[in-house]
Tab-separated table of C-alpha atoms and ligand atoms in Angstrom:
chain	number	residue	atom	x	y	z
A	1	MET	CA	9.373	1.625	4.866
A	2	ASP	CA	11.400	4.622	3.735
A	3	ILE	CA	9.299	5.818	0.825
A	4	ARG	CA	9.183	9.245	-0.810
A	5	GLU	CA	5.627	10.595	-1.032
A	6	THR	CA	6.376	12.111	-4.467
A	7	ASN	CA	5.147	11.550	-7.986
A	8	TYR	CA	8.010	9.685	-9.676
A	9	TRP	CA	7.079	10.930	-13.187
A	10	ARG	CA	7.328	14.578	-12.081
A	11	GLU	CA	10.927	13.975	-11.060
A	12	THR	CA	11.817	13.112	-14.646
A	13	VAL	CA	10.730	16.499	-16.096
A	14	CYS	CA	13.859	18.707	-16.368
A	15	GLU	CA	12.609	22.140	-17.399
A	16	PRO	CA	8.840	22.228	-16.814
A	17	ALA	CA	6.726	24.518	-18.983
A	18	GLN	CA	6.166	27.932	-17.346
A	19	GLY	CA	2.875	29.766	-17.405
A	20	THR	CA	2.590	33.258	-18.943
A	21	SER	CA	3.574	35.888	-16.431
A	22	GLY	CA	1.849	39.222	-15.987
A	23	PRO	CA	-1.834	40.152	-15.923
A	24	LEU	CA	-4.548	38.279	-17.748
A	25	PRO	CA	-5.620	39.736	-21.086
A	26	ASP	CA	-8.982	41.619	-21.140
A	27	SER	CA	-10.606	39.297	-23.634
A	28	VAL	CA	-9.906	36.221	-25.793
A	29	ASP	CA	-11.854	34.009	-28.135
A	30	VAL	CA	-11.754	30.951	-25.851
A	31	VAL	CA	-11.055	30.426	-22.135
A	32	ILE	CA	-10.157	26.909	-21.160
A	33	VAL	CA	-10.455	25.868	-17.479
A	34	GLY	CA	-7.782	23.315	-16.597
A	35	ALA	CA	-4.301	22.555	-18.002
A	36	GLY	CA	-4.384	18.804	-18.290
A	37	PHE	CA	-4.321	16.604	-21.417
A	38	CYS	CA	-7.810	17.708	-22.376
A	39	GLY	CA	-7.450	21.470	-21.936
A	40	LEU	CA	-3.963	21.628	-23.442
A	41	SER	CA	-4.824	19.473	-26.450
A	42	ALA	CA	-7.814	21.810	-27.118
A	43	ALA	CA	-5.614	24.880	-26.574
A	44	CYS	CA	-3.047	23.619	-29.045
A	45	ALA	CA	-5.669	22.818	-31.761
A	46	LEU	CA	-7.534	26.126	-31.275
A	47	ALA	CA	-4.393	28.250	-31.364
A	48	LYS	CA	-3.214	26.483	-34.504
A	49	ARG	CA	-6.532	27.460	-36.110
A	50	GLY	CA	-5.893	31.115	-35.304
A	51	LEU	CA	-8.086	31.646	-32.222
A	52	SER	CA	-6.825	33.539	-29.172
A	53	VAL	CA	-6.769	31.138	-26.215
A	54	ALA	CA	-6.215	31.554	-22.462
A	55	VAL	CA	-5.898	28.434	-20.289
A	56	LEU	CA	-6.567	29.124	-16.621
A	57	GLU	CA	-5.091	26.529	-14.261
A	58	ALA	CA	-5.722	26.625	-10.508
A	59	GLU	CA	-2.357	25.077	-9.700
A	60	THR	CA	0.534	24.482	-12.122
A	61	ILE	CA	0.554	23.122	-15.672
A	62	GLY	CA	-0.376	19.431	-15.729
A	63	TRP	CA	-0.911	19.410	-11.964
A	64	GLY	CA	-4.121	17.289	-12.049
A	65	ALA	CA	-4.519	13.633	-13.048
A	66	SER	CA	-2.478	14.210	-16.207
A	67	CYS	CA	0.946	14.094	-14.611
A	68	ARG	CA	0.109	11.426	-12.017
A	69	ASN	CA	-1.258	8.502	-14.018
A	70	GLY	CA	0.078	5.163	-15.208
A	71	GLY	CA	0.967	6.472	-18.654
A	72	MET	CA	-1.031	3.737	-20.378
A	73	VAL	CA	-2.323	4.852	-23.743
A	74	LEU	CA	-5.215	2.431	-24.067
A	75	THR	CA	-7.667	1.357	-26.787
A	76	GLY	CA	-11.302	0.744	-25.963
A	77	MET	CA	-13.360	2.072	-23.110
A	78	LYS	CA	-13.688	1.171	-19.464
A	79	LEU	CA	-16.812	-0.980	-20.026
A	80	PRO	CA	-16.670	-4.198	-22.065
A	81	VAL	CA	-17.877	-3.943	-25.625
A	82	PRO	CA	-20.853	-6.373	-25.255
A	83	THR	CA	-22.130	-4.160	-22.349
A	84	LEU	CA	-21.758	-1.027	-24.451
A	85	ILE	CA	-23.562	-2.531	-27.472
A	86	ALA	CA	-26.407	-3.684	-25.233
A	87	ARG	CA	-26.650	-0.151	-23.804
A	88	TYR	CA	-26.233	2.108	-26.859
A	89	GLY	CA	-26.711	-0.140	-29.941
A	90	LEU	CA	-24.072	-1.204	-32.453
A	91	GLU	CA	-23.655	1.905	-34.670
A	92	PRO	CA	-22.863	4.414	-31.858
A	93	VAL	CA	-20.445	1.941	-30.262
A	94	GLN	CA	-18.694	1.399	-33.598
A	95	ARG	CA	-18.043	5.143	-33.690
A	96	MET	CA	-16.915	5.178	-30.057
A	97	TYR	CA	-14.510	2.319	-30.630
A	98	ALA	CA	-13.135	3.952	-33.813
A	99	ALA	CA	-12.552	7.099	-31.781
A	100	SER	CA	-10.616	5.077	-29.169
A	101	LEU	CA	-8.304	3.718	-31.900
A	102	GLU	CA	-7.970	7.167	-33.474
A	103	SER	CA	-7.040	8.614	-30.073
A	104	ILE	CA	-3.882	6.440	-29.867
A	105	ASP	CA	-2.861	7.566	-33.361
A	106	LEU	CA	-3.488	11.181	-32.351
A	107	VAL	CA	-1.233	10.889	-29.273
A	108	GLU	CA	1.479	9.300	-31.455
A	109	GLN	CA	1.076	12.035	-34.055
A	110	ILE	CA	1.319	14.873	-31.470
A	111	VAL	CA	4.372	13.294	-29.856
A	112	LYS	CA	6.086	13.042	-33.274
A	113	GLU	CA	5.052	16.447	-34.653
A	114	GLU	CA	5.810	18.349	-31.462
A	115	ASN	CA	8.961	16.300	-30.789
A	116	ILE	CA	7.899	15.404	-27.208
A	117	ASP	CA	10.503	13.322	-25.430
A	118	CYS	CA	8.114	11.125	-23.378
A	119	SER	CA	9.164	7.514	-24.244
A	120	PHE	CA	6.015	6.904	-26.302
A	121	SER	CA	6.116	3.282	-27.429
A	122	ARG	CA	3.529	0.917	-28.912
A	123	ARG	CA	4.074	-1.841	-26.328
A	124	GLY	CA	0.499	-3.069	-26.424
A	125	HIS	CA	-1.636	-3.837	-23.369
A	126	LEU	CA	-2.398	-7.062	-21.596
A	127	GLU	CA	-5.598	-7.558	-19.630
A	128	VAL	CA	-5.312	-10.518	-17.235
A	129	ALA	CA	-8.229	-12.564	-15.979
A	130	CYS	CA	-8.739	-12.934	-12.232
A	131	LYS	CA	-11.340	-15.677	-12.690
A	132	GLU	CA	-12.121	-18.394	-15.230
A	133	SER	CA	-15.418	-16.627	-16.024
A	134	HIS	CA	-13.542	-13.383	-16.793
A	135	PHE	CA	-11.346	-15.280	-19.254
A	136	GLU	CA	-14.421	-16.650	-20.977
A	137	GLY	CA	-15.685	-13.010	-21.200
A	138	PHE	CA	-12.393	-12.058	-22.964
A	139	SER	CA	-13.101	-14.530	-25.757
A	140	GLU	CA	-16.581	-13.132	-26.247
A	141	SER	CA	-15.311	-9.556	-26.263
A	142	ALA	CA	-12.458	-10.307	-28.707
A	143	ALA	CA	-14.794	-12.155	-31.122
A	144	ARG	CA	-17.289	-9.287	-31.009
A	145	ILE	CA	-14.576	-6.657	-31.537
A	146	LYS	CA	-13.203	-8.554	-34.504
A	147	ARG	CA	-16.663	-9.064	-36.043
A	148	GLU	CA	-18.088	-5.601	-35.479
A	149	PHE	CA	-15.015	-3.334	-35.485
A	150	HIS	CA	-12.472	-5.334	-37.541
A	151	HIS	CA	-9.925	-4.891	-34.763
A	152	GLU	CA	-7.813	-7.874	-33.691
A	153	LEU	CA	-7.161	-8.787	-30.023
A	154	ARG	CA	-5.129	-11.889	-29.125
A	155	ILE	CA	-6.369	-14.350	-26.480
A	156	VAL	CA	-3.609	-15.806	-24.369
A	157	PRO	CA	-4.515	-19.073	-22.642
A	158	ARG	CA	-3.210	-19.711	-19.109
A	159	ARG	CA	-0.562	-22.170	-20.303
A	160	GLU	CA	0.980	-19.463	-22.584
A	161	LEU	CA	0.757	-16.610	-20.129
A	162	ARG	CA	4.377	-16.851	-18.988
A	163	GLY	CA	5.341	-15.405	-22.363
A	164	GLU	CA	3.474	-12.225	-21.348
A	165	ILE	CA	3.820	-11.952	-17.576
A	166	GLY	CA	5.990	-13.481	-14.825
A	167	SER	CA	3.054	-14.379	-12.626
A	168	ASP	CA	1.015	-17.580	-12.234
A	169	ILE	CA	-2.059	-16.193	-10.527
A	170	TYR	CA	-4.176	-15.366	-13.594
A	171	TYR	CA	-6.510	-17.529	-15.681
A	172	GLY	CA	-5.405	-16.142	-19.052
A	173	GLY	CA	-5.078	-12.823	-20.866
A	174	MET	CA	-6.040	-10.701	-23.821
A	175	VAL	CA	-3.502	-8.580	-25.720
A	176	ASP	CA	-4.139	-5.479	-27.786
A	177	GLU	CA	-0.931	-4.549	-29.704
A	178	THR	CA	-2.300	-1.098	-30.626
A	179	SER	CA	-2.030	0.392	-27.127
A	180	ALA	CA	1.056	2.239	-26.010
A	181	GLY	CA	2.942	3.516	-23.031
A	182	LEU	CA	4.475	6.923	-22.271
A	183	ASN	CA	5.756	9.127	-19.436
A	184	PRO	CA	2.668	11.225	-18.671
A	185	ALA	CA	4.413	14.085	-16.923
A	186	ARG	CA	6.729	14.598	-19.891
A	187	TYR	CA	3.810	14.244	-22.279
A	188	VAL	CA	1.632	16.859	-20.545
A	189	ASP	CA	4.635	19.145	-20.320
A	190	GLY	CA	5.287	18.699	-24.025
A	191	LEU	CA	1.658	19.395	-24.822
A	192	ALA	CA	1.843	22.629	-22.828
A	193	LYS	CA	4.943	23.748	-24.681
A	194	ALA	CA	3.304	22.871	-28.013
A	195	ALA	CA	0.218	24.923	-27.056
A	196	GLN	CA	2.465	27.885	-26.163
A	197	ARG	CA	4.394	27.631	-29.443
A	198	ALA	CA	1.066	27.745	-31.276
A	199	GLY	CA	0.189	30.955	-29.469
A	200	ALA	CA	-1.998	29.907	-26.487
A	201	CYS	CA	-1.405	31.672	-23.146
A	202	LEU	CA	-1.272	29.414	-20.118
A	203	HIS	CA	-1.925	31.036	-16.756
A	204	GLU	CA	-0.919	29.106	-13.623
A	205	HIS	CA	-2.270	29.776	-10.087
A	206	ALA	CA	-5.401	31.186	-11.731
A	207	PRO	CA	-8.326	29.279	-10.160
A	208	VAL	CA	-11.619	30.141	-11.882
A	209	GLU	CA	-13.969	31.196	-9.141
A	210	HIS	CA	-17.030	32.227	-11.050
A	211	ILE	CA	-18.307	32.360	-14.606
A	212	LYS	CA	-21.089	34.768	-15.621
A	213	THR	CA	-22.883	35.058	-18.955
A	214	GLU	CA	-23.826	38.487	-20.279
A	215	ALA	CA	-25.727	39.580	-23.312
A	216	SER	CA	-23.621	41.522	-25.832
A	217	SER	CA	-24.173	43.044	-29.238
A	218	GLY	CA	-22.791	39.867	-30.844
A	219	GLY	CA	-25.143	37.675	-28.773
A	220	ARG	CA	-23.481	36.511	-25.525
A	221	ILE	CA	-20.209	36.898	-23.703
A	222	PHE	CA	-18.687	35.025	-20.728
A	223	ARG	CA	-16.987	36.851	-17.859
A	224	VAL	CA	-14.529	34.536	-16.176
A	225	LYS	CA	-13.367	35.593	-12.715
A	226	SER	CA	-10.151	34.453	-11.021
A	227	PRO	CA	-8.001	36.159	-8.392
A	228	ARG	CA	-5.775	37.265	-11.272
A	229	GLY	CA	-8.543	39.282	-12.866
A	230	ILE	CA	-11.692	39.057	-15.001
A	231	LEU	CA	-11.414	37.796	-18.517
A	232	SER	CA	-14.095	38.070	-21.240
A	233	ALA	CA	-14.490	35.235	-23.740
A	234	LYS	CA	-16.762	34.276	-26.614
A	235	GLU	CA	-16.512	30.583	-25.630
A	236	VAL	CA	-15.541	28.630	-22.486
A	237	PHE	CA	-14.320	25.018	-22.385
A	238	LEU	CA	-14.426	23.282	-19.045
A	239	ALA	CA	-11.597	20.719	-18.952
A	240	SER	CA	-11.317	20.481	-15.179
A	241	GLY	CA	-11.774	16.687	-14.842
A	242	ALA	CA	-11.999	15.168	-11.390
A	243	TYR	CA	-10.799	18.448	-9.875
A	244	THR	CA	-13.927	20.304	-10.998
A	245	THR	CA	-15.017	22.834	-8.344
A	246	SER	CA	-18.160	24.668	-7.245
A	247	ALA	CA	-17.215	27.421	-9.784
A	248	THR	CA	-19.114	25.280	-12.298
A	249	PRO	CA	-21.897	23.740	-10.203
A	250	ALA	CA	-23.795	22.066	-13.073
A	251	LEU	CA	-20.683	20.081	-14.051
A	252	LEU	CA	-19.698	19.383	-10.466
A	253	LYS	CA	-22.971	17.507	-9.949
A	254	LYS	CA	-22.036	15.034	-12.677
A	255	VAL	CA	-18.501	14.090	-11.694
A	256	ILE	CA	-17.574	11.345	-9.231
A	257	PRO	CA	-13.986	11.874	-8.043
A	258	ILE	CA	-12.287	8.587	-7.167
A	259	GLY	CA	-8.802	8.294	-5.674
A	260	SER	CA	-6.181	6.041	-7.340
A	261	TYR	CA	-2.686	5.440	-6.027
A	262	ILE	CA	0.592	4.316	-7.459
A	263	ILE	CA	3.901	2.990	-6.041
A	264	ALA	CA	7.187	2.736	-7.976
A	265	THR	CA	10.016	0.382	-6.896
A	266	GLU	CA	13.700	0.946	-7.085
A	267	LYS	CA	15.260	0.181	-10.482
A	268	LEU	CA	15.171	-3.556	-11.223
A	269	GLN	CA	17.931	-5.655	-12.690
A	270	PRO	CA	17.237	-6.036	-16.446
A	271	GLU	CA	16.802	-9.851	-16.112
A	272	LEU	CA	14.242	-9.464	-13.344
A	273	ALA	CA	12.344	-6.748	-15.297
A	274	ARG	CA	12.251	-9.075	-18.336
A	275	GLU	CA	10.984	-11.935	-16.227
A	276	LEU	CA	8.115	-9.818	-14.776
A	277	SER	CA	7.031	-8.323	-18.093
A	278	PRO	CA	8.779	-10.066	-21.043
A	279	ARG	CA	7.081	-7.826	-23.617
A	280	ASN	CA	6.941	-4.728	-21.485
A	281	ARG	CA	3.134	-4.455	-21.752
A	282	MET	CA	0.770	-2.052	-20.055
A	283	ILE	CA	-0.999	-4.540	-17.763
A	284	TYR	CA	-4.271	-4.400	-15.858
A	285	ASP	CA	-6.464	-7.053	-14.283
A	286	SER	CA	-10.155	-7.842	-14.864
A	287	LYS	CA	-11.561	-6.796	-11.469
A	288	HIS	CA	-13.703	-3.717	-10.811
A	289	PHE	CA	-11.321	-2.866	-7.980
A	290	LEU	CA	-8.367	-3.388	-10.270
A	291	TYR	CA	-4.593	-3.243	-10.254
A	292	TYR	CA	-2.703	-1.761	-13.181
A	293	TYR	CA	1.030	-2.054	-13.619
A	294	ARG	CA	3.978	-1.664	-16.023
A	295	LEU	CA	7.666	-1.076	-16.149
A	296	THR	CA	8.927	2.493	-16.323
A	297	PRO	CA	11.515	3.369	-19.025
A	298	ASP	CA	14.222	3.003	-16.341
A	299	ASN	CA	12.972	-0.461	-15.272
A	300	ARG	CA	11.040	0.306	-12.078
A	301	MET	CA	7.853	-1.632	-11.451
A	302	LEU	CA	5.032	0.951	-11.305
A	303	PHE	CA	2.012	-0.573	-9.585
A	304	GLY	CA	-1.311	1.203	-9.150
A	305	GLY	CA	-4.785	0.639	-7.868
A	306	ARG	CA	-7.677	2.002	-5.936
A	307	ALA	CA	-6.145	1.116	-2.598
A	308	LYS	CA	-8.291	3.829	-0.959
A	309	PHE	CA	-11.416	5.161	-2.574
A	310	PHE	CA	-11.174	8.704	-1.229
A	311	PRO	CA	-9.408	11.354	-3.371
A	312	GLU	CA	-5.763	11.696	-2.454
A	313	SER	CA	-4.635	13.221	0.847
A	314	GLU	CA	-1.495	12.734	2.880
A	315	SER	CA	-3.005	9.941	4.925
A	316	THR	CA	-4.602	8.028	2.025
A	317	VAL	CA	-1.296	8.236	0.103
A	318	ARG	CA	0.688	6.856	3.099
A	319	GLU	CA	-1.794	4.045	3.756
A	320	SER	CA	-1.918	3.126	0.099
A	321	ALA	CA	1.805	2.432	-0.065
A	322	GLU	CA	1.645	-0.661	2.096
A	323	LEU	CA	-1.674	-1.880	0.610
A	324	LEU	CA	-0.241	-1.587	-2.869
A	325	ARG	CA	3.047	-3.211	-1.917
A	326	ARG	CA	1.106	-6.217	-0.612
A	327	GLY	CA	-0.945	-6.261	-3.821
A	328	MET	CA	2.189	-6.130	-5.917
A	329	ILE	CA	3.782	-9.094	-4.017
A	330	GLY	CA	0.550	-11.024	-4.488
A	331	VAL	CA	1.075	-10.689	-8.245
A	332	TYR	CA	4.865	-10.869	-8.247
A	333	PRO	CA	6.333	-12.716	-5.208
A	334	GLN	CA	9.708	-12.104	-6.905
A	335	LEU	CA	9.478	-8.505	-5.636
A	336	ARG	CA	9.222	-9.421	-1.915
A	337	ASP	CA	12.626	-7.896	-1.118
A	338	THR	CA	12.449	-5.050	-3.594
A	339	LYS	CA	12.369	-1.526	-2.196
A	340	VAL	CA	9.424	0.765	-2.934
A	341	GLU	CA	10.837	4.214	-3.528
A	342	PHE	CA	7.843	6.367	-4.481
A	343	VAL	CA	4.130	6.579	-3.662
A	344	TRP	CA	1.602	9.146	-4.876
A	345	GLY	CA	-2.020	9.550	-5.574
A	346	GLY	CA	-4.393	11.291	-7.972
A	347	THR	CA	-8.084	11.654	-8.605
A	348	LEU	CA	-9.919	10.011	-11.481
A	349	ASP	CA	-13.029	11.574	-13.053
A	350	PHE	CA	-15.770	8.989	-13.217
A	351	ALA	CA	-19.247	9.570	-14.586
A	352	PHE	CA	-22.059	7.609	-13.011
A	353	ASP	CA	-22.407	5.468	-16.157
A	354	VAL	CA	-18.623	4.968	-16.409
A	355	MET	CA	-18.518	6.712	-19.822
A	356	PRO	CA	-16.750	9.750	-21.205
A	357	HIS	CA	-19.069	12.646	-21.942
A	358	ALA	CA	-18.952	15.914	-23.848
A	359	GLY	CA	-21.396	18.642	-24.638
A	360	VAL	CA	-22.625	22.013	-23.432
A	361	VAL	CA	-23.638	22.992	-19.933
A	362	ASP	CA	-24.856	26.516	-19.071
A	363	GLY	CA	-23.684	27.528	-22.568
A	364	MET	CA	-20.109	26.256	-21.949
A	365	HIS	CA	-18.407	23.328	-23.648
A	366	PHE	CA	-17.279	20.506	-21.352
A	367	ALA	CA	-15.613	17.076	-21.563
A	368	VAL	CA	-15.267	14.731	-18.608
A	369	GLY	CA	-15.504	11.095	-17.466
A	370	PHE	CA	-12.333	9.612	-18.930
A	371	ALA	CA	-11.746	7.419	-15.858
A	372	GLY	CA	-8.653	5.207	-16.491
A	373	HIS	CA	-8.522	5.986	-20.208
A	374	GLY	CA	-7.780	9.684	-20.189
A	375	VAL	CA	-4.260	9.723	-21.612
A	376	ALA	CA	-5.594	8.951	-25.086
A	377	ALA	CA	-9.278	9.863	-24.634
A	378	ALA	CA	-8.786	13.272	-23.056
A	379	THR	CA	-6.237	14.186	-25.741
A	380	TRP	CA	-8.654	13.184	-28.446
A	381	MET	CA	-11.642	14.889	-26.795
A	382	GLY	CA	-9.770	18.140	-26.360
A	383	ALA	CA	-8.991	18.226	-30.065
A	384	LYS	CA	-12.585	17.281	-30.893
A	385	ILE	CA	-14.063	20.060	-28.735
A	386	ALA	CA	-11.659	22.513	-30.442
A	387	GLY	CA	-13.188	21.391	-33.746
A	388	THR	CA	-16.736	21.876	-32.429
A	389	ILE	CA	-15.841	25.401	-31.280
A	390	CYS	CA	-14.459	26.156	-34.768
A	391	GLY	CA	-17.696	24.919	-36.369
A	392	ASP	CA	-16.614	21.445	-37.569
A	393	PRO	CA	-19.460	18.947	-38.084
A	394	ASP	CA	-20.629	17.630	-34.708
A	395	ASP	CA	-19.956	13.900	-35.030
A	396	ASN	CA	-18.651	13.281	-31.496
A	397	PRO	CA	-20.243	10.031	-30.370
A	398	PHE	CA	-19.733	10.844	-26.703
A	399	ALA	CA	-21.753	14.058	-27.091
A	400	GLN	CA	-24.764	12.075	-28.272
A	401	ILE	CA	-25.425	9.849	-25.264
A	402	PRO	CA	-27.383	10.685	-22.108
A	403	PHE	CA	-25.267	12.017	-19.229
A	404	PRO	CA	-26.796	10.814	-15.948
A	405	GLY	CA	-26.045	12.847	-12.785
A	406	ALA	CA	-24.330	11.171	-9.858
A	407	PRO	CA	-26.561	10.309	-6.890
A	408	ILE	CA	-26.339	12.664	-3.983
A	409	GLY	CA	-23.394	11.756	-1.815
A	410	LEU	CA	-21.225	10.594	-4.672
A	411	ARG	CA	-20.860	14.110	-5.985
A	412	SER	CA	-17.668	16.138	-5.827
A	413	GLY	CA	-17.070	17.798	-2.452
A	414	ASN	CA	-19.491	15.418	-0.810
A	415	THR	CA	-17.536	12.231	-0.703
A	416	TRP	CA	-18.874	10.429	2.376
A	417	ALA	CA	-20.370	7.735	0.188
A	418	LEU	CA	-17.154	6.785	-1.603
A	419	PRO	CA	-16.170	4.012	0.822
A	420	LEU	CA	-19.626	2.526	0.197
A	421	ALA	CA	-18.890	2.607	-3.530
A	422	GLY	CA	-15.576	0.907	-2.749
A	423	MET	CA	-17.369	-1.789	-0.785
A	424	TYR	CA	-19.902	-2.207	-3.550
A	425	TYR	CA	-17.124	-2.881	-6.108
A	426	ARG	CA	-15.367	-5.313	-3.726
A	427	VAL	CA	-18.602	-7.254	-3.302
A	428	LEU	CA	-19.121	-7.218	-7.112
A	429	ASP	CA	-15.568	-8.595	-7.562
A	430	PHE	CA	-16.375	-11.417	-5.152
A	431	PHE	CA	-19.521	-12.472	-6.950
A	432	THR	CA	-18.735	-11.768	-10.634
B	501	FAD	C1	-3.412	7.562	-10.307
B	501	FAD	C2	-4.031	7.663	-11.685
B	501	FAD	C3	-3.698	6.696	-12.647
B	501	FAD	C4	-4.244	6.805	-13.933
B	501	FAD	N1	-3.774	5.955	-14.898
B	501	FAD	C5	-4.185	6.159	-16.206
B	501	FAD	C6	-3.558	5.377	-17.270
B	501	FAD	O1	-2.619	4.627	-17.050
B	501	FAD	N2	-4.028	5.565	-18.515
B	501	FAD	C7	-5.080	6.475	-18.780
B	501	FAD	O2	-5.461	6.581	-19.944
B	501	FAD	N3	-5.586	7.225	-17.784
B	501	FAD	C8	-5.172	7.104	-16.514
B	501	FAD	N4	-5.668	7.904	-15.543
B	501	FAD	C9	-6.669	8.897	-15.907
B	501	FAD	C10	-6.092	10.112	-16.579
B	501	FAD	O3	-4.944	10.572	-15.923
B	501	FAD	C11	-7.149	11.230	-16.631
B	501	FAD	O4	-8.332	10.698	-17.262
B	501	FAD	C12	-6.686	12.434	-17.463
B	501	FAD	O5	-5.449	12.862	-16.986
B	501	FAD	C13	-7.704	13.519	-17.400
B	501	FAD	O6	-7.218	14.659	-18.001
B	501	FAD	P1	-7.961	16.034	-17.881
B	501	FAD	O7	-7.190	17.051	-18.674
B	501	FAD	O8	-9.391	15.870	-18.212
B	501	FAD	O9	-7.962	16.411	-16.296
B	501	FAD	P2	-6.749	16.778	-15.317
B	501	FAD	O10	-5.431	16.347	-15.828
B	501	FAD	O11	-7.176	16.304	-13.961
B	501	FAD	O12	-6.736	18.358	-15.378
B	501	FAD	C14	-7.741	19.165	-14.822
B	501	FAD	C15	-7.140	20.420	-14.316
B	501	FAD	O13	-8.148	21.369	-14.041
B	501	FAD	C16	-7.710	22.206	-12.994
B	501	FAD	N5	-8.897	22.880	-12.452
B	501	FAD	C17	-10.002	22.323	-11.865
B	501	FAD	N6	-10.898	23.269	-11.541
B	501	FAD	C18	-10.335	24.472	-11.867
B	501	FAD	C19	-10.737	25.833	-11.747
B	501	FAD	N7	-11.923	26.151	-11.164
B	501	FAD	N8	-9.966	26.809	-12.191
B	501	FAD	C20	-8.753	26.520	-12.797
B	501	FAD	N9	-8.286	25.208	-12.897
B	501	FAD	C21	-9.053	24.227	-12.465
B	501	FAD	C22	-7.042	21.249	-12.014
B	501	FAD	O14	-6.134	21.940	-11.167
B	501	FAD	C23	-6.340	20.258	-12.984
B	501	FAD	O15	-4.965	20.569	-13.169
B	501	FAD	C24	-5.178	7.845	-14.267
B	501	FAD	C25	-5.521	8.754	-13.265
B	501	FAD	C26	-4.974	8.693	-11.999
B	501	FAD	C27	-5.351	9.683	-10.971
């Protein structure tokens, strides 16, 4: 296979946002660690409210998961609603679900207001059932969501599935018309430019190495150290996702970094593209070890999954290309002779309870755990944390749930147990 080990989305960004050149300022109101959806959405909102903001990014703007993902702007959360209600009770889950719907509107609003050319489109998502029992679960979820949250999902029985997907391997599907698709690299780039226009300073190649708290006349001040200098701030927001480092050890303990990989084919003929995905949905299947796929705006099939559980490296990316190609042909035999042109990987930020979390750790704000829902959720959470910093009422439902730490061995930087996690999910997929 002659495949480019390059992120296809990145290739579509013409003039990427550039970080602020020159030395770091001495002090700002807020330092944000990480220039992904979460950090940049917060930076934009804070700067618009008149605060001085410095975003410190270890690599380049949008370098983390935010430019590498499937670009699916999804409603709901990773776990099924009945599971969430059993765990947290109805009222908190109603607020979480409402936040998930609000987050799609927020992405749409930002794209419109900031004029971001990222092919945002309300295509809807389609979840496909890999087993009969999964399809029965869809009906239960859809009924519960309608009853408790007044949000409508459409159940698609197997005999009608060809109207949604050109594959015969699934037992049925569930459609949510509210979800959307976009080009994530262009979206994160547009968010960065919007934050800069609002007055935030974005500093690339500025890895935060250490954060110290000192008492000051006003109460407390943070000293944030990077090779580019030391910066003082009244508040710090950790938006470092799956790429969190030992600079913030308390957060590092909570994050489980999991690799996910994507291939993109050559451009498909319009008739073939229409056959594979007649309504151009964002599609994912019902397994734990799932596949997610969609057409790109230029009609490539983009097909992703957790082919390898380890965070991305040259070897996991290369091995994933063939595993994913086989997975893709399993779903779409029509693509047997289609060339795969791109493969890349990224790292997802999972929490042990598979939930997004926000709050304060060592006096610093944080938000993490977006897993496969971060396009919308991280954007929303960044704006929400900006509100918290500005003193808005604290009504963030994800800040009010317990945040369990990951077991030793699943923590960042100590990933020997990830293949075991992979095996665990494969076994779960076999039996459930
Ligand atoms: C392959 C893949 C496919 C996905 N598909 C989807 C999808 O289709 N839909 C969806 O909703 N979600 C998807 N996701 C998840 C989504 O991309 C993430 O949840 C989201 O991008 C998280 O955004 P973030 O801003 O929190 O983190 P990131 O975008 O990862 O940004 C964190 C940044 O922090 C920086 N950083 C870390 N430590 C430091 C430090 N000490 N100093 C300075 N900088 C630091 C990193 O360099 C990084 O750039 C996918 C993820 C992957 C990897």
